[in-house]
Amino acid sequence: MKEGLIKDAYELIIKEIQTFLTIAYIITVGIGMLFQHQYYSEFGINIFEFADIFEFLIAPFADVRILLFSLVSIGFSMFLLQIDLVWKRKFPINYSRMNFGWDKKPWFNTFRISAFSFLFITYLYLAADGYGQYASEEVRKDAPITLRFMDDETVSGITLGNTTNVIFLLRNDKVTAIPMGSMVKEFELN
């Protein structure tokens, strides 16, 4: 009898961990996509036009700062939700006062989750915008590189990043996209 209960509890824990990790990975990928979009938009590039799905799936792992930010943000949000639940359970009168008595209303849980979600998304957007500005300033300080084409023509510029199909260079404050493996040498993005 005890073995069955232990086995059931173990399976439940494994399923919960799998669910949490899956949700955390999806959120992390979303955060990575947002951060990549904000970075490239600083240069007038819509990265969604150039990147494929695989690049977004690994986006949070391409930059350690994004991965750390994602993990800390998810952890901190979970912590705040737990603090809210503990506060409600341990100090219900104080909790009710701080929430203007709305916690007694039937719609309060929906409101609470919506408010947390709105704050989390706003926080992510503002952080991604700040990251985009910071990363674009840092990239402008990088030394230029020189690319040599097959016909020995060379192009110099600061590397903004790349996808599997395109390299983005900043040349004289203009962004140039150089396709890899095609007959087109380069095209400017306005």
mmCIF file of C-alpha atoms in Angstrom:
data_model
loop_
_atom_site.group_PDB
_atom_site.id
_atom_site.type_symbol
_atom_site.label_atom_id
_atom_site.label_comp_id
_atom_site.label_asym_id
_atom_site.label_seq_id
_atom_site.Cartn_x
_atom_site.Cartn_y
_atom_site.Cartn_z
ATOM 1 C CA MET A 1 0.000 0.000 0.000
ATOM 2 C CA LYS A 2 2.769 2.445 0.946
ATOM 3 C CA GLU A 3 4.736 1.652 -2.207
ATOM 4 C CA GLY A 4 1.734 2.565 -4.347
ATOM 5 C CA LEU A 5 1.310 5.915 -2.595
ATOM 6 C CA ILE A 6 5.012 6.707 -2.907
ATOM 7 C CA LYS A 7 4.998 5.749 -6.587
ATOM 8 C CA ASP A 8 1.898 7.895 -7.226
ATOM 9 C CA ALA A 9 3.430 10.856 -5.391
ATOM 10 C CA TYR A 10 6.694 10.439 -7.316
ATOM 11 C CA GLU A 11 4.848 10.350 -10.666
ATOM 12 C CA LEU A 12 2.833 13.437 -9.700
ATOM 13 C CA ILE A 13 5.998 15.342 -8.794
ATOM 14 C CA ILE A 14 7.677 14.340 -12.081
ATOM 15 C CA LYS A 15 4.625 15.480 -14.064
ATOM 16 C CA GLU A 16 4.549 18.802 -12.195
ATOM 17 C CA ILE A 17 8.268 19.364 -12.826
ATOM 18 C CA GLN A 18 7.807 18.547 -16.517
ATOM 19 C CA THR A 19 4.915 20.981 -16.760
ATOM 20 C CA PHE A 20 6.852 23.722 -14.953
ATOM 21 C CA LEU A 21 9.952 23.219 -17.136
ATOM 22 C CA THR A 22 7.875 23.263 -20.316
ATOM 23 C CA ILE A 23 6.114 26.470 -19.318
ATOM 24 C CA ALA A 24 9.408 28.045 -18.200
ATOM 25 C CA TYR A 25 11.033 27.137 -21.544
ATOM 26 C CA ILE A 26 8.133 28.607 -23.539
ATOM 27 C CA ILE A 27 8.268 31.813 -21.491
ATOM 28 C CA THR A 28 12.054 31.942 -21.898
ATOM 29 C CA VAL A 29 11.738 31.553 -25.681
ATOM 30 C CA GLY A 30 9.152 34.350 -25.712
ATOM 31 C CA ILE A 31 11.455 36.571 -23.679
ATOM 32 C CA GLY A 32 14.344 35.751 -26.026
ATOM 33 C CA MET A 33 12.222 36.640 -29.048
ATOM 34 C CA LEU A 34 11.183 39.931 -27.457
ATOM 35 C CA PHE A 35 14.761 40.826 -26.555
ATOM 36 C CA GLN A 36 16.057 39.929 -30.032
ATOM 37 C CA HIS A 37 13.282 41.961 -31.646
ATOM 38 C CA GLN A 38 14.027 45.001 -29.477
ATOM 39 C CA TYR A 39 17.767 44.753 -30.193
ATOM 40 C CA TYR A 40 17.380 44.526 -33.967
ATOM 41 C CA SER A 41 14.628 47.163 -34.059
ATOM 42 C CA GLU A 42 17.186 49.657 -32.715
ATOM 43 C CA PHE A 43 18.761 49.373 -36.181
ATOM 44 C CA GLY A 44 15.475 49.333 -38.105
ATOM 45 C CA ILE A 45 15.545 45.569 -38.699
ATOM 46 C CA ASN A 46 12.433 43.434 -38.319
ATOM 47 C CA ILE A 47 14.183 40.219 -37.314
ATOM 48 C CA PHE A 48 10.980 38.230 -37.802
ATOM 49 C CA GLU A 49 11.400 38.700 -41.556
ATOM 50 C CA PHE A 50 14.861 37.127 -41.574
ATOM 51 C CA ALA A 51 15.021 34.522 -38.802
ATOM 52 C CA ASP A 52 13.491 31.084 -38.822
ATOM 53 C CA ILE A 53 11.766 29.361 -35.923
ATOM 54 C CA PHE A 54 14.885 27.458 -34.822
ATOM 55 C CA GLU A 55 16.761 30.717 -34.244
ATOM 56 C CA PHE A 56 14.015 31.898 -31.923
ATOM 57 C CA LEU A 57 13.954 28.572 -30.091
ATOM 58 C CA ILE A 58 17.628 29.033 -29.216
ATOM 59 C CA ALA A 59 17.498 32.844 -28.867
ATOM 60 C CA PRO A 60 17.533 32.862 -25.053
ATOM 61 C CA PHE A 61 20.580 30.596 -25.044
ATOM 62 C CA ALA A 62 22.510 32.654 -27.606
ATOM 63 C CA ASP A 63 23.017 35.488 -25.122
ATOM 64 C CA VAL A 64 23.730 34.555 -21.510
ATOM 65 C CA ARG A 65 22.318 37.887 -20.328
ATOM 66 C CA ILE A 66 18.912 37.053 -21.811
ATOM 67 C CA LEU A 67 18.958 33.577 -20.280
ATOM 68 C CA LEU A 68 19.896 34.886 -16.836
ATOM 69 C CA PHE A 69 17.329 37.653 -17.066
ATOM 70 C CA SER A 70 14.666 35.135 -18.066
ATOM 71 C CA LEU A 71 15.450 32.768 -15.218
ATOM 72 C CA VAL A 72 15.620 35.548 -12.635
ATOM 73 C CA SER A 73 12.387 37.111 -13.933
ATOM 74 C CA ILE A 74 10.475 33.839 -13.887
ATOM 75 C CA GLY A 75 11.836 32.987 -10.437
ATOM 76 C CA PHE A 76 11.066 36.423 -9.043
ATOM 77 C CA SER A 77 7.532 36.346 -10.463
ATOM 78 C CA MET A 78 6.901 32.940 -8.928
ATOM 79 C CA PHE A 79 8.264 34.278 -5.632
ATOM 80 C CA LEU A 80 5.912 37.278 -5.729
ATOM 81 C CA LEU A 81 2.932 35.037 -6.432
ATOM 82 C CA GLN A 82 3.882 32.808 -3.506
ATOM 83 C CA ILE A 83 4.316 35.841 -1.223
ATOM 84 C CA ASP A 84 0.846 36.988 -2.243
ATOM 85 C CA LEU A 85 -0.649 33.583 -1.410
ATOM 86 C CA VAL A 86 1.188 33.345 1.920
ATOM 87 C CA TRP A 87 0.136 36.891 2.847
ATOM 88 C CA LYS A 88 -3.483 36.036 2.036
ATOM 89 C CA ARG A 89 -3.337 32.862 4.159
ATOM 90 C CA LYS A 90 -1.363 34.219 7.153
ATOM 91 C CA PHE A 91 -2.734 37.769 7.393
ATOM 92 C CA PRO A 92 -6.209 37.716 5.804
ATOM 93 C CA ILE A 93 -7.456 40.916 7.456
ATOM 94 C CA ASN A 94 -4.418 42.937 6.424
ATOM 95 C CA TYR A 95 -4.538 41.371 2.949
ATOM 96 C CA SER A 96 -8.193 42.301 2.576
ATOM 97 C CA ARG A 97 -7.508 45.902 3.645
ATOM 98 C CA MET A 98 -4.653 46.261 1.170
ATOM 99 C CA ASN A 99 -6.927 44.977 -1.595
ATOM 100 C CA PHE A 100 -9.832 47.268 -0.621
ATOM 101 C CA GLY A 101 -11.916 44.223 0.293
ATOM 102 C CA TRP A 102 -11.959 43.100 -3.314
ATOM 103 C CA ASP A 103 -10.510 39.724 -2.322
ATOM 104 C CA LYS A 104 -14.013 38.784 -1.155
ATOM 105 C CA LYS A 105 -15.441 39.345 -4.646
ATOM 106 C CA PRO A 106 -15.841 36.347 -6.998
ATOM 107 C CA TRP A 107 -13.855 38.043 -9.783
ATOM 108 C CA PHE A 108 -10.829 38.821 -7.612
ATOM 109 C CA ASN A 109 -8.703 35.780 -8.572
ATOM 110 C CA THR A 110 -9.140 36.583 -12.265
ATOM 111 C CA PHE A 111 -8.278 40.212 -11.553
ATOM 112 C CA ARG A 112 -5.209 39.234 -9.502
ATOM 113 C CA ILE A 113 -3.828 36.936 -12.215
ATOM 114 C CA SER A 114 -4.585 39.550 -14.895
ATOM 115 C CA ALA A 115 -2.836 42.265 -12.881
ATOM 116 C CA PHE A 116 0.230 40.094 -12.279
ATOM 117 C CA SER A 117 0.322 39.151 -15.975
ATOM 118 C CA PHE A 118 -0.009 42.769 -17.098
ATOM 119 C CA LEU A 119 2.769 43.872 -14.746
ATOM 120 C CA PHE A 120 5.004 40.993 -15.851
ATOM 121 C CA ILE A 121 4.504 41.761 -19.559
ATOM 122 C CA THR A 122 5.065 45.493 -19.003
ATOM 123 C CA TYR A 123 8.207 44.735 -17.005
ATOM 124 C CA LEU A 124 9.476 42.436 -19.774
ATOM 125 C CA TYR A 125 8.791 44.985 -22.493
ATOM 126 C CA LEU A 126 10.544 47.798 -20.619
ATOM 127 C CA ALA A 127 13.485 45.535 -19.798
ATOM 128 C CA ALA A 128 13.735 44.366 -23.418
ATOM 129 C CA ASP A 129 13.651 47.960 -24.632
ATOM 130 C CA GLY A 130 16.435 48.871 -22.210
ATOM 131 C CA TYR A 131 18.413 45.817 -23.299
ATOM 132 C CA GLY A 132 17.969 46.766 -26.967
ATOM 133 C CA GLN A 133 19.295 50.273 -26.344
ATOM 134 C CA TYR A 134 22.184 49.026 -24.201
ATOM 135 C CA ALA A 135 23.190 46.256 -26.614
ATOM 136 C CA SER A 136 22.998 48.567 -29.633
ATOM 137 C CA GLU A 137 25.272 51.105 -27.905
ATOM 138 C CA GLU A 138 27.734 48.325 -27.030
ATOM 139 C CA VAL A 139 27.744 46.958 -30.573
ATOM 140 C CA ARG A 140 28.482 50.395 -32.039
ATOM 141 C CA LYS A 141 31.736 50.367 -30.030
ATOM 142 C CA ASP A 142 32.899 47.106 -31.650
ATOM 143 C CA ALA A 143 35.710 47.078 -34.192
ATOM 144 C CA PRO A 144 34.628 46.730 -37.816
ATOM 145 C CA ILE A 145 35.155 43.490 -39.682
ATOM 146 C CA THR A 146 35.900 42.893 -43.344
ATOM 147 C CA LEU A 147 33.988 40.381 -45.418
ATOM 148 C CA ARG A 148 35.465 39.082 -48.653
ATOM 149 C CA PHE A 149 33.128 37.873 -51.375
ATOM 150 C CA MET A 150 33.963 35.112 -53.827
ATOM 151 C CA ASP A 151 34.963 37.685 -56.476
ATOM 152 C CA ASP A 152 37.512 39.228 -54.023
ATOM 153 C CA GLU A 153 35.371 42.302 -53.376
ATOM 154 C CA THR A 154 35.490 43.324 -49.710
ATOM 155 C CA VAL A 155 32.966 45.025 -47.453
ATOM 156 C CA SER A 156 33.738 46.473 -44.024
ATOM 157 C CA GLY A 157 31.346 47.208 -41.211
ATOM 158 C CA ILE A 158 30.323 46.448 -37.661
ATOM 159 C CA THR A 159 28.579 43.105 -37.246
ATOM 160 C CA LEU A 160 25.125 43.558 -35.761
ATOM 161 C CA GLY A 161 24.313 39.876 -35.834
ATOM 162 C CA ASN A 162 23.321 37.160 -38.201
ATOM 163 C CA THR A 163 20.765 34.525 -38.974
ATOM 164 C CA THR A 164 21.344 31.315 -40.879
ATOM 165 C CA ASN A 165 20.731 33.195 -44.137
ATOM 166 C CA VAL A 166 21.814 36.808 -43.542
ATOM 167 C CA ILE A 167 24.650 38.778 -41.933
ATOM 168 C CA PHE A 168 23.774 42.300 -40.787
ATOM 169 C CA LEU A 169 26.479 44.966 -41.002
ATOM 170 C CA LEU A 170 26.409 48.578 -39.890
ATOM 171 C CA ARG A 171 28.259 50.667 -42.480
ATOM 172 C CA ASN A 172 28.309 54.453 -42.256
ATOM 173 C CA ASP A 173 25.155 54.447 -40.101
ATOM 174 C CA LYS A 174 23.312 52.324 -42.688
ATOM 175 C CA VAL A 175 22.372 48.716 -42.117
ATOM 176 C CA THR A 176 23.397 46.306 -44.831
ATOM 177 C CA ALA A 177 22.085 42.767 -45.021
ATOM 178 C CA ILE A 178 24.363 40.315 -46.784
ATOM 179 C CA PRO A 179 22.675 37.083 -47.833
ATOM 180 C CA MET A 180 24.751 33.961 -47.429
ATOM 181 C CA GLY A 181 24.920 31.501 -50.295
ATOM 182 C CA SER A 182 23.069 33.473 -52.953
ATOM 183 C CA MET A 183 23.885 35.420 -56.065
ATOM 184 C CA VAL A 184 22.846 38.692 -54.406
ATOM 185 C CA LYS A 185 25.839 40.329 -52.756
ATOM 186 C CA GLU A 186 24.067 42.693 -50.384
ATOM 187 C CA PHE A 187 21.014 44.866 -49.887
ATOM 188 C CA GLU A 188 20.454 47.955 -47.742
ATOM 189 C CA LEU A 189 17.716 48.199 -45.178
ATOM 190 C CA ASN A 190 16.055 51.589 -44.825
#
